[in-house]
PDB file of C-alpha atoms in Angstrom:
ATOM      1  CA  MET A   1      94.338-100.698   2.934  1.00  0.00           C
ATOM      2  CA  ALA A   2      91.226 -99.115   4.420  1.00  0.00           C
ATOM      3  CA  THR A   3      91.566 -97.179   7.641  1.00  0.00           C
ATOM      4  CA  PRO A   4      89.731 -99.006  10.431  1.00  0.00           C
ATOM      5  CA  LEU A   5      86.680 -97.263  11.831  1.00  0.00           C
ATOM      6  CA  ARG A   6      87.063 -95.704  15.243  1.00  0.00           C
ATOM      7  CA  THR A   7      84.946 -97.308  17.912  1.00  0.00           C
ATOM      8  CA  VAL A   8      81.954 -95.162  18.758  1.00  0.00           C
ATOM      9  CA  PRO A   9      81.585 -94.933  22.530  1.00  0.00           C
ATOM     10  CA  GLY A  10      78.421 -96.406  23.907  1.00  0.00           C
ATOM     11  CA  THR A  11      75.883 -94.528  25.992  1.00  0.00           C
ATOM     12  CA  ASN A  12      75.034 -95.015  29.610  1.00  0.00           C
ATOM     13  CA  GLY A  13      71.917 -92.881  29.506  1.00  0.00           C
ATOM     14  CA  ASP A  14      69.131 -91.974  27.121  1.00  0.00           C
ATOM     15  CA  PRO A  15      70.567 -92.138  23.550  1.00  0.00           C
ATOM     16  CA  LEU A  16      68.028 -89.650  22.185  1.00  0.00           C
ATOM     17  CA  ALA A  17      68.748 -87.131  24.942  1.00  0.00           C
ATOM     18  CA  GLU A  18      72.486 -87.484  24.322  1.00  0.00           C
ATOM     19  CA  ALA A  19      71.958 -87.083  20.569  1.00  0.00           C
ATOM     20  CA  ILE A  20      70.015 -83.879  21.203  1.00  0.00           C
ATOM     21  CA  GLU A  21      72.823 -82.590  23.414  1.00  0.00           C
ATOM     22  CA  LEU A  22      75.343 -83.376  20.676  1.00  0.00           C
ATOM     23  CA  THR A  23      73.313 -81.373  18.151  1.00  0.00           C
ATOM     24  CA  ARG A  24      73.629 -78.397  20.513  1.00  0.00           C
ATOM     25  CA  ARG A  25      77.397 -78.812  20.725  1.00  0.00           C
ATOM     26  CA  LEU A  26      77.691 -79.188  16.960  1.00  0.00           C
ATOM     27  CA  LYS A  27      75.185 -76.366  16.258  1.00  0.00           C
ATOM     28  CA  LEU A  28      72.691 -78.459  14.297  1.00  0.00           C
ATOM     29  CA  PRO A  29      69.385 -76.870  15.368  1.00  0.00           C
ATOM     30  CA  HIS A  30      67.262 -78.234  12.542  1.00  0.00           C
ATOM     31  CA  ILE A  31      68.320 -81.824  13.208  1.00  0.00           C
ATOM     32  CA  ARG A  32      67.586 -81.246  16.894  1.00  0.00           C
ATOM     33  CA  ARG A  33      64.037 -80.117  16.163  1.00  0.00           C
ATOM     34  CA  SER A  34      63.353 -83.096  13.894  1.00  0.00           C
ATOM     35  CA  LEU A  35      64.947 -85.876  15.969  1.00  0.00           C
ATOM     36  CA  THR A  36      61.938 -86.567  18.168  1.00  0.00           C
ATOM     37  CA  ASP A  37      59.741 -87.095  15.088  1.00  0.00           C
ATOM     38  CA  ILE A  38      62.168 -88.895  12.787  1.00  0.00           C
ATOM     39  CA  ILE A  39      63.616 -91.445  15.211  1.00  0.00           C
ATOM     40  CA  PRO A  40      60.254 -93.051  16.152  1.00  0.00           C
ATOM     41  CA  THR A  41      59.277 -93.109  12.470  1.00  0.00           C
ATOM     42  CA  ALA A  42      62.590 -94.742  11.563  1.00  0.00           C
ATOM     43  CA  LYS A  43      62.092 -97.413  14.226  1.00  0.00           C
ATOM     44  CA  ALA A  44      58.511 -98.130  13.221  1.00  0.00           C
ATOM     45  CA  GLN A  45      59.357 -98.397   9.516  1.00  0.00           C
ATOM     46  CA  ARG A  46      62.704-100.149  10.073  1.00  0.00           C
ATOM     47  CA  TRP A  47      64.702 -97.648   8.055  1.00  0.00           C
ATOM     48  CA  ASP A  48      68.226 -98.475   7.028  1.00  0.00           C
ATOM     49  CA  PRO A  49      70.689 -96.511   9.258  1.00  0.00           C
ATOM     50  CA  ALA A  50      72.020 -94.698   6.190  1.00  0.00           C
ATOM     51  CA  GLU A  51      68.483 -93.506   5.402  1.00  0.00           C
ATOM     52  CA  VAL A  52      68.141 -92.100   8.921  1.00  0.00           C
ATOM     53  CA  VAL A  53      71.377 -90.160   8.492  1.00  0.00           C
ATOM     54  CA  ARG A  54      70.292 -88.926   5.050  1.00  0.00           C
ATOM     55  CA  VAL A  55      66.916 -87.671   6.277  1.00  0.00           C
ATOM     56  CA  LEU A  56      68.433 -85.908   9.285  1.00  0.00           C
ATOM     57  CA  LEU A  57      71.062 -84.165   7.171  1.00  0.00           C
ATOM     58  CA  ALA A  58      68.412 -83.192   4.620  1.00  0.00           C
ATOM     59  CA  GLU A  59      66.376 -81.591   7.422  1.00  0.00           C
ATOM     60  CA  GLU A  60      69.399 -79.571   8.519  1.00  0.00           C
ATOM     61  CA  ALA A  61      70.167 -78.459   4.968  1.00  0.00           C
ATOM     62  CA  ALA A  62      66.554 -77.457   4.286  1.00  0.00           C
ATOM     63  CA  GLY A  63      66.338 -75.585   7.597  1.00  0.00           C
ATOM     64  CA  ARG A  64      69.486 -73.626   6.855  1.00  0.00           C
ATOM     65  CA  ASP A  65      68.205 -72.760   3.398  1.00  0.00           C
ATOM     66  CA  ARG A  66      65.038 -71.356   4.959  1.00  0.00           C
ATOM     67  CA  ALA A  67      66.890 -69.448   7.668  1.00  0.00           C
ATOM     68  CA  ASN A  68      69.719 -68.000   5.606  1.00  0.00           C
ATOM     69  CA  PRO A  69      67.771 -65.162   3.909  1.00  0.00           C
ATOM     70  CA  HIS A  70      66.406 -64.081   7.296  1.00  0.00           C
ATOM     71  CA  THR A  71      69.887 -64.231   8.847  1.00  0.00           C
ATOM     72  CA  ARG A  72      71.483 -62.332   5.973  1.00  0.00           C
ATOM     73  CA  ARG A  73      68.741 -59.697   6.107  1.00  0.00           C
ATOM     74  CA  LYS A  74      69.211 -59.229   9.845  1.00  0.00           C
ATOM     75  CA  ARG A  75      72.981 -58.944   9.496  1.00  0.00           C
ATOM     76  CA  ALA A  76      72.643 -56.415   6.688  1.00  0.00           C
ATOM     77  CA  GLY A  77      71.022 -53.906   9.029  1.00  0.00           C
ATOM     78  CA  PHE A  78      68.546 -52.457   6.531  1.00  0.00           C
ATOM     79  CA  PRO A  79      66.822 -49.382   7.988  1.00  0.00           C
ATOM     80  CA  THR A  80      63.238 -49.724   6.747  1.00  0.00           C
ATOM     81  CA  GLY A  81      62.649 -52.996   4.899  1.00  0.00           C
ATOM     82  CA  LYS A  82      61.793 -51.333   1.596  1.00  0.00           C
ATOM     83  CA  THR A  83      61.818 -53.599  -1.454  1.00  0.00           C
ATOM     84  CA  PHE A  84      60.939 -53.443  -5.123  1.00  0.00           C
ATOM     85  CA  GLY A  85      57.486 -54.666  -4.131  1.00  0.00           C
ATOM     86  CA  ASP A  86      56.535 -51.106  -3.149  1.00  0.00           C
ATOM     87  CA  TRP A  87      58.830 -49.342  -5.617  1.00  0.00           C
ATOM     88  CA  ARG A  88      57.021 -47.219  -8.216  1.00  0.00           C
ATOM     89  CA  GLU A  89      59.273 -47.832 -11.165  1.00  0.00           C
ATOM     90  CA  THR A  90      57.189 -45.858 -13.653  1.00  0.00           C
ATOM     91  CA  GLU A  91      57.308 -42.747 -11.467  1.00  0.00           C
ATOM     92  CA  SER A  92      61.071 -42.835 -10.998  1.00  0.00           C
ATOM     93  CA  SER A  93      63.356 -40.633 -13.087  1.00  0.00           C
ATOM     94  CA  ILE A  94      65.761 -43.570 -13.393  1.00  0.00           C
ATOM     95  CA  PRO A  95      65.384 -44.978 -16.931  1.00  0.00           C
ATOM     96  CA  ARG A  96      63.532 -48.288 -16.923  1.00  0.00           C
ATOM     97  CA  ALA A  97      66.364 -50.028 -18.775  1.00  0.00           C
ATOM     98  CA  THR A  98      68.832 -48.856 -16.119  1.00  0.00           C
ATOM     99  CA  GLN A  99      66.561 -50.072 -13.324  1.00  0.00           C
ATOM    100  CA  ASP A 100      66.253 -53.484 -14.958  1.00  0.00           C
ATOM    101  CA  ALA A 101      70.012 -53.780 -15.534  1.00  0.00           C
ATOM    102  CA  LEU A 102      70.822 -52.904 -11.919  1.00  0.00           C
ATOM    103  CA  LYS A 103      68.234 -55.376 -10.603  1.00  0.00           C
ATOM    104  CA  THR A 104      70.078 -58.257 -12.287  1.00  0.00           C
ATOM    105  CA  LEU A 105      72.994 -57.673  -9.862  1.00  0.00           C
ATOM    106  CA  GLU A 106      75.427 -58.665 -12.591  1.00  0.00           C
ATOM    107  CA  TRP A 107      77.468 -55.596 -11.641  1.00  0.00           C
ATOM    108  CA  VAL A 108      77.885 -57.038  -8.139  1.00  0.00           C
ATOM    109  CA  GLY A 109      79.293 -60.216  -9.627  1.00  0.00           C
ATOM    110  CA  ARG A 110      81.790 -58.075 -11.544  1.00  0.00           C
ATOM    111  CA  ARG A 111      82.691 -56.179  -8.328  1.00  0.00           C
ATOM    112  CA  GLU A 112      81.605 -52.880  -9.792  1.00  0.00           C
ATOM    113  CA  SER A 113      80.101 -50.040  -7.785  1.00  0.00           C
ATOM    114  CA  PHE A 114      76.910 -48.014  -8.005  1.00  0.00           C
ATOM    115  CA  CYS A 115      76.398 -44.339  -7.153  1.00  0.00           C
ATOM    116  CA  ILE A 116      72.946 -42.780  -7.121  1.00  0.00           C
ATOM    117  CA  CYS A 117      72.715 -39.039  -6.532  1.00  0.00           C
ATOM    118  CA  GLY A 118      70.066 -36.354  -6.791  1.00  0.00           C
ATOM    119  CA  PRO A 119      67.611 -34.204  -4.842  1.00  0.00           C
ATOM    120  CA  SER A 120      66.085 -35.335  -1.570  1.00  0.00           C
ATOM    121  CA  GLY A 121      62.946 -37.455  -1.897  1.00  0.00           C
ATOM    122  CA  THR A 122      63.622 -38.801  -5.397  1.00  0.00           C
ATOM    123  CA  GLY A 123      63.869 -42.446  -4.328  1.00  0.00           C
ATOM    124  CA  LYS A 124      67.619 -42.878  -3.847  1.00  0.00           C
ATOM    125  CA  SER A 125      67.526 -44.683  -0.499  1.00  0.00           C
ATOM    126  CA  HIS A 126      64.464 -46.741  -1.452  1.00  0.00           C
ATOM    127  CA  PHE A 127      66.045 -47.954  -4.682  1.00  0.00           C
ATOM    128  CA  THR A 128      69.367 -48.709  -3.000  1.00  0.00           C
ATOM    129  CA  GLU A 129      67.774 -50.643  -0.149  1.00  0.00           C
ATOM    130  CA  ALA A 130      65.607 -52.574  -2.611  1.00  0.00           C
ATOM    131  CA  LEU A 131      68.773 -53.574  -4.472  1.00  0.00           C
ATOM    132  CA  GLY A 132      70.220 -54.762  -1.171  1.00  0.00           C
ATOM    133  CA  GLN A 133      67.090 -56.770  -0.379  1.00  0.00           C
ATOM    134  CA  THR A 134      67.248 -58.327  -3.849  1.00  0.00           C
ATOM    135  CA  ALA A 135      70.885 -59.259  -3.239  1.00  0.00           C
ATOM    136  CA  VAL A 136      69.939 -60.978   0.031  1.00  0.00           C
ATOM    137  CA  GLU A 137      67.243 -62.983  -1.755  1.00  0.00           C
ATOM    138  CA  ALA A 138      69.854 -63.973  -4.341  1.00  0.00           C
ATOM    139  CA  GLY A 139      72.034 -65.465  -1.598  1.00  0.00           C
ATOM    140  CA  LEU A 140      74.497 -62.581  -1.291  1.00  0.00           C
ATOM    141  CA  ALA A 141      75.777 -60.991   1.910  1.00  0.00           C
ATOM    142  CA  VAL A 142      74.990 -57.278   2.295  1.00  0.00           C
ATOM    143  CA  SER A 143      76.072 -54.606   4.805  1.00  0.00           C
ATOM    144  CA  TRP A 144      74.293 -51.266   5.243  1.00  0.00           C
ATOM    145  CA  PHE A 145      75.844 -48.125   6.775  1.00  0.00           C
ATOM    146  CA  THR A 146      75.313 -44.420   7.022  1.00  0.00           C
ATOM    147  CA  ILE A 147      78.497 -42.426   6.664  1.00  0.00           C
ATOM    148  CA  GLU A 148      78.381 -41.528  10.365  1.00  0.00           C
ATOM    149  CA  ASP A 149      78.238 -45.249  11.184  1.00  0.00           C
ATOM    150  CA  LEU A 150      81.671 -45.410   9.580  1.00  0.00           C
ATOM    151  CA  GLY A 151      82.826 -42.554  11.795  1.00  0.00           C
ATOM    152  CA  SER A 152      81.673 -44.472  14.867  1.00  0.00           C
ATOM    153  CA  LEU A 153      83.523 -47.532  13.576  1.00  0.00           C
ATOM    154  CA  VAL A 154      86.775 -45.570  13.327  1.00  0.00           C
ATOM    155  CA  ARG A 155      86.410 -44.143  16.836  1.00  0.00           C
ATOM    156  CA  ARG A 156      85.538 -47.533  18.307  1.00  0.00           C
ATOM    157  CA  HIS A 157      88.596 -49.252  16.858  1.00  0.00           C
ATOM    158  CA  ARG A 158      91.131 -46.423  17.092  1.00  0.00           C
ATOM    159  CA  ALA A 159      92.146 -47.198  20.681  1.00  0.00           C
ATOM    160  CA  ASP A 160      93.534 -50.634  19.875  1.00  0.00           C
ATOM    161  CA  ASP A 161      94.338 -49.916  16.212  1.00  0.00           C
ATOM    162  CA  SER A 162      91.971 -52.674  15.049  1.00  0.00           C
ATOM    163  CA  ILE A 163      90.227 -50.750  12.248  1.00  0.00           C
ATOM    164  CA  ALA A 164      91.914 -52.865   9.569  1.00  0.00           C
ATOM    165  CA  ARG A 165      90.487 -56.056  11.088  1.00  0.00           C
ATOM    166  CA  ALA A 166      87.036 -54.473  11.369  1.00  0.00           C
ATOM    167  CA  LEU A 167      87.116 -53.466   7.696  1.00  0.00           C
ATOM    168  CA  ALA A 168      88.311 -56.935   6.718  1.00  0.00           C
ATOM    169  CA  ARG A 169      85.148 -58.349   8.302  1.00  0.00           C
ATOM    170  CA  ILE A 170      82.935 -55.807   6.540  1.00  0.00           C
ATOM    171  CA  ILE A 171      84.305 -56.495   3.079  1.00  0.00           C
ATOM    172  CA  ARG A 172      83.422 -60.141   3.385  1.00  0.00           C
ATOM    173  CA  SER A 173      80.016 -58.870   2.266  1.00  0.00           C
ATOM    174  CA  ASP A 174      79.331 -59.039  -1.461  1.00  0.00           C
ATOM    175  CA  LEU A 175      77.611 -55.635  -1.457  1.00  0.00           C
ATOM    176  CA  ILE A 176      78.297 -52.747   0.933  1.00  0.00           C
ATOM    177  CA  ILE A 177      75.832 -49.846   0.965  1.00  0.00           C
ATOM    178  CA  VAL A 178      76.582 -46.357   2.308  1.00  0.00           C
ATOM    179  CA  ASP A 179      73.414 -44.272   2.439  1.00  0.00           C
ATOM    180  CA  ASP A 180      72.517 -40.578   2.525  1.00  0.00           C
ATOM    181  CA  ILE A 181      75.820 -38.803   1.986  1.00  0.00           C
ATOM    182  CA  GLY A 182      75.692 -35.061   1.486  1.00  0.00           C
ATOM    183  CA  LEU A 183      72.910 -33.875   3.763  1.00  0.00           C
ATOM    184  CA  LEU A 184      75.377 -32.641   6.392  1.00  0.00           C
ATOM    185  CA  PRO A 185      79.119 -31.964   6.561  1.00  0.00           C
ATOM    186  CA  VAL A 186      81.033 -35.171   7.235  1.00  0.00           C
ATOM    187  CA  SER A 187      83.052 -35.499  10.438  1.00  0.00           C
ATOM    188  CA  GLU A 188      86.783 -36.221  10.160  1.00  0.00           C
ATOM    189  CA  ASP A 189      86.269 -39.717  11.549  1.00  0.00           C
ATOM    190  CA  ALA A 190      83.455 -40.415   9.086  1.00  0.00           C
ATOM    191  CA  ALA A 191      85.533 -39.134   6.170  1.00  0.00           C
ATOM    192  CA  GLU A 192      88.395 -41.379   7.241  1.00  0.00           C
ATOM    193  CA  GLY A 193      86.078 -44.359   7.654  1.00  0.00           C
ATOM    194  CA  PHE A 194      84.511 -43.802   4.240  1.00  0.00           C
ATOM    195  CA  TYR A 195      87.909 -43.589   2.568  1.00  0.00           C
ATOM    196  CA  ARG A 196      89.181 -46.677   4.380  1.00  0.00           C
ATOM    197  CA  LEU A 197      86.097 -48.671   3.369  1.00  0.00           C
ATOM    198  CA  VAL A 198      86.261 -47.642  -0.293  1.00  0.00           C
ATOM    199  CA  ASP A 199      89.989 -48.337  -0.383  1.00  0.00           C
ATOM    200  CA  ALA A 200      89.599 -51.777   1.231  1.00  0.00           C
ATOM    201  CA  ALA A 201      86.750 -52.741  -1.124  1.00  0.00           C
ATOM    202  CA  TYR A 202      88.339 -51.338  -4.297  1.00  0.00           C
ATOM    203  CA  GLU A 203      88.260 -54.027  -7.021  1.00  0.00           C
ATOM    204  CA  ARG A 204      87.390 -56.622  -4.365  1.00  0.00           C
ATOM    205  CA  ARG A 205      83.760 -55.910  -3.466  1.00  0.00           C
ATOM    206  CA  SER A 206      80.853 -53.820  -4.737  1.00  0.00           C
ATOM    207  CA  ILE A 207      79.858 -50.592  -3.008  1.00  0.00           C
ATOM    208  CA  ALA A 208      76.563 -48.765  -3.510  1.00  0.00           C
ATOM    209  CA  VAL A 209      76.382 -45.117  -2.446  1.00  0.00           C
ATOM    210  CA  SER A 210      73.386 -42.785  -2.285  1.00  0.00           C
ATOM    211  CA  SER A 211      73.984 -39.056  -2.006  1.00  0.00           C
ATOM    212  CA  ASN A 212      72.413 -35.655  -2.467  1.00  0.00           C
ATOM    213  CA  LEU A 213      75.700 -34.634  -4.064  1.00  0.00           C
ATOM    214  CA  HIS A 214      77.381 -36.032  -7.138  1.00  0.00           C
ATOM    215  CA  PRO A 215      80.577 -37.768  -5.971  1.00  0.00           C
ATOM    216  CA  SER A 216      82.612 -35.119  -7.811  1.00  0.00           C
ATOM    217  CA  GLY A 217      81.318 -32.678  -5.179  1.00  0.00           C
ATOM    218  CA  PHE A 218      82.307 -34.686  -2.107  1.00  0.00           C
ATOM    219  CA  ASP A 219      85.117 -32.213  -1.458  1.00  0.00           C
ATOM    220  CA  GLU A 220      82.372 -29.803  -0.348  1.00  0.00           C
ATOM    221  CA  ILE A 221      81.571 -31.935   2.698  1.00  0.00           C
ATOM    222  CA  MET A 222      84.864 -33.695   3.523  1.00  0.00           C
ATOM    223  CA  PRO A 223      88.579 -32.831   3.369  1.00  0.00           C
ATOM    224  CA  LYS A 224      89.663 -32.380  -0.232  1.00  0.00           C
ATOM    225  CA  THR A 225      92.582 -34.822  -0.073  1.00  0.00           C
ATOM    226  CA  LEU A 226      90.405 -37.624   1.331  1.00  0.00           C
ATOM    227  CA  ALA A 227      87.562 -36.766  -1.041  1.00  0.00           C
ATOM    228  CA  THR A 228      89.829 -36.946  -4.079  1.00  0.00           C
ATOM    229  CA  ALA A 229      91.327 -40.298  -3.068  1.00  0.00           C
ATOM    230  CA  THR A 230      87.916 -41.734  -2.181  1.00  0.00           C
ATOM    231  CA  VAL A 231      86.142 -40.619  -5.355  1.00  0.00           C
ATOM    232  CA  ASP A 232      89.046 -41.788  -7.528  1.00  0.00           C
ATOM    233  CA  ARG A 233      88.600 -45.364  -6.288  1.00  0.00           C
ATOM    234  CA  LEU A 234      84.817 -45.226  -5.998  1.00  0.00           C
ATOM    235  CA  LEU A 235      84.123 -44.052  -9.546  1.00  0.00           C
ATOM    236  CA  HIS A 236      86.766 -46.090 -11.368  1.00  0.00           C
ATOM    237  CA  HIS A 237      84.379 -49.051 -11.883  1.00  0.00           C
ATOM    238  CA  ALA A 238      81.075 -47.365 -11.009  1.00  0.00           C
ATOM    239  CA  HIS A 239      77.653 -46.971 -12.584  1.00  0.00           C
ATOM    240  CA  VAL A 240      76.466 -43.431 -11.804  1.00  0.00           C
ATOM    241  CA  VAL A 241      72.748 -42.609 -11.858  1.00  0.00           C
ATOM    242  CA  VAL A 242      71.412 -39.081 -11.338  1.00  0.00           C
ATOM    243  CA  THR A 243      67.799 -38.736 -10.185  1.00  0.00           C
ATOM    244  CA  GLN A 244      65.662 -35.716 -10.955  1.00  0.00           C
ATOM    245  CA  GLY A 245      62.268 -34.250 -10.116  1.00  0.00           C
ATOM    246  CA  ASP A 246      60.273 -33.240  -7.089  1.00  0.00           C
ATOM    247  CA  SER A 247      60.339 -35.064  -3.779  1.00  0.00           C
ATOM    248  CA  PHE A 248      57.943 -38.024  -3.655  1.00  0.00           C
ATOM    249  CA  ARG A 249      57.419 -37.297   0.035  1.00  0.00           C
ATOM    250  CA  LEU A 250      56.603 -33.629  -0.485  1.00  0.00           C
ATOM    251  CA  THR A 251      54.261 -34.438  -3.370  1.00  0.00           C
ATOM    252  CA  GLU A 252      52.364 -36.948  -1.234  1.00  0.00           C
ATOM    253  CA  ALA A 253      52.215 -34.480   1.659  1.00  0.00           C
ATOM    254  CA  THR A 254      50.811 -31.618  -0.432  1.00  0.00           C
ATOM    255  CA  THR A 255      48.212 -33.848  -2.074  1.00  0.00           C
ATOM    256  CA  GLY A 256      47.022 -35.335   1.210  1.00  0.00           C
ATOM    257  CA  LYS A 257      48.407 -38.816   0.480  1.00  0.00           C
ATOM    258  CA  GLY A 258      50.992 -38.782   3.241  1.00  0.00           C
ATOM    259  CA  VAL A 259      48.475 -39.710   5.931  1.00  0.00           C
ATOM    260  CA  LYS A 260      45.233 -41.606   6.277  1.00  0.00           C
ATOM    261  CA  PRO A 261      42.375 -39.065   6.493  1.00  0.00           C
ATOM    262  CA  PHE A 262      40.403 -38.788   9.725  1.00  0.00           C
ATOM    263  CA  ASP A 263      36.809 -40.083   9.730  1.00  0.00           C
ATOM    264  CA  GLY A 264      37.423 -42.068   6.580  1.00  0.00           C
ATOM    265  CA  GLY A 265      37.987 -38.846   4.643  1.00  0.00           C
ATOM    266  CA  ARG A 266      34.501 -37.438   5.405  1.00  0.00           C
ATOM    267  CA  GLY A 267      35.616 -34.705   7.786  1.00  0.00           C
ATOM    268  CA  LYS A 268      37.664 -31.568   7.374  1.00  0.00           C
ATOM    269  CA  VAL A 269      41.431 -31.513   6.916  1.00  0.00           C
ATOM    270  CA  GLN A 270      43.496 -28.611   8.220  1.00  0.00           C
ATOM    271  CA  VAL A 271      45.970 -27.435   5.590  1.00  0.00           C
ATOM    272  CA  CYS A 272      48.322 -24.510   6.291  1.00  0.00           C
ATOM    273  CA  GLY A 273      45.986 -22.994   8.864  1.00  0.00           C
ATOM    274  CA  GLN A 274      42.840 -23.260   6.722  1.00  0.00           C
ATOM    275  CA  LEU A 275      40.044 -25.778   6.712  1.00  0.00           C
ATOM    276  CA  SER A 276      39.399 -27.549   3.441  1.00  0.00           C
ATOM    277  CA  PRO A 277      37.039 -30.385   2.538  1.00  0.00           C
ATOM    278  CA  GLY A 278      38.507 -33.794   3.397  1.00  0.00           C
TER     279      GLY A 278
END
């Protein structure tokens, strides 16, 4: 026997205004924006009520599809917005086949990790962020941190012992990126946060790490016991890429490509205290 429909309460005011208020309560912003256009059209064309509902729900679905990449990108917290659109793949020391394999993100689906290490200026952060941007476009959730961000996280949640809950929220992301390890010694809080994150994500989520040091050398910048436990979990299912070569930034600086020349390049450029033709 079919369950009888509940009686829908009538309205004592403006039905459209009340419908708009309901979309606010139910968090349906895209329906709210389209109501004032769709309802008059539906009346004029005598749409079936089911068609009105279908069109409104389709507007909400389409709006969410458009907004989701922007929302995921904002939540990720990327530092610069670099993508593969401005990545110079032929100039990178990373083998082209390796670049292409990592771009597929199949390793993220398998919950594997990725470590990229090498000298400063060889494209580690750019490549890692571009992978994160690609993941966002593919519909995945991404979180970006520096290792000191993790130290701040530990300090912030130590007072009420809520670090486990904070980490549980972080590892809801499909890909977690920790950038620029190895430039400076790591604080005790940051070392603890890094270990806790790697341990929480182990075999559950993918982590991407960029570093000036190979992970086997992390005991040079953080306590040996924590470094050993962290690297053990990090590298177990990891793809490790080592970059080589001179710094892209330094090369551009020394060849005058790091800035736009004054006077359209017709003047003189001061280099190391001497004037040279621009």
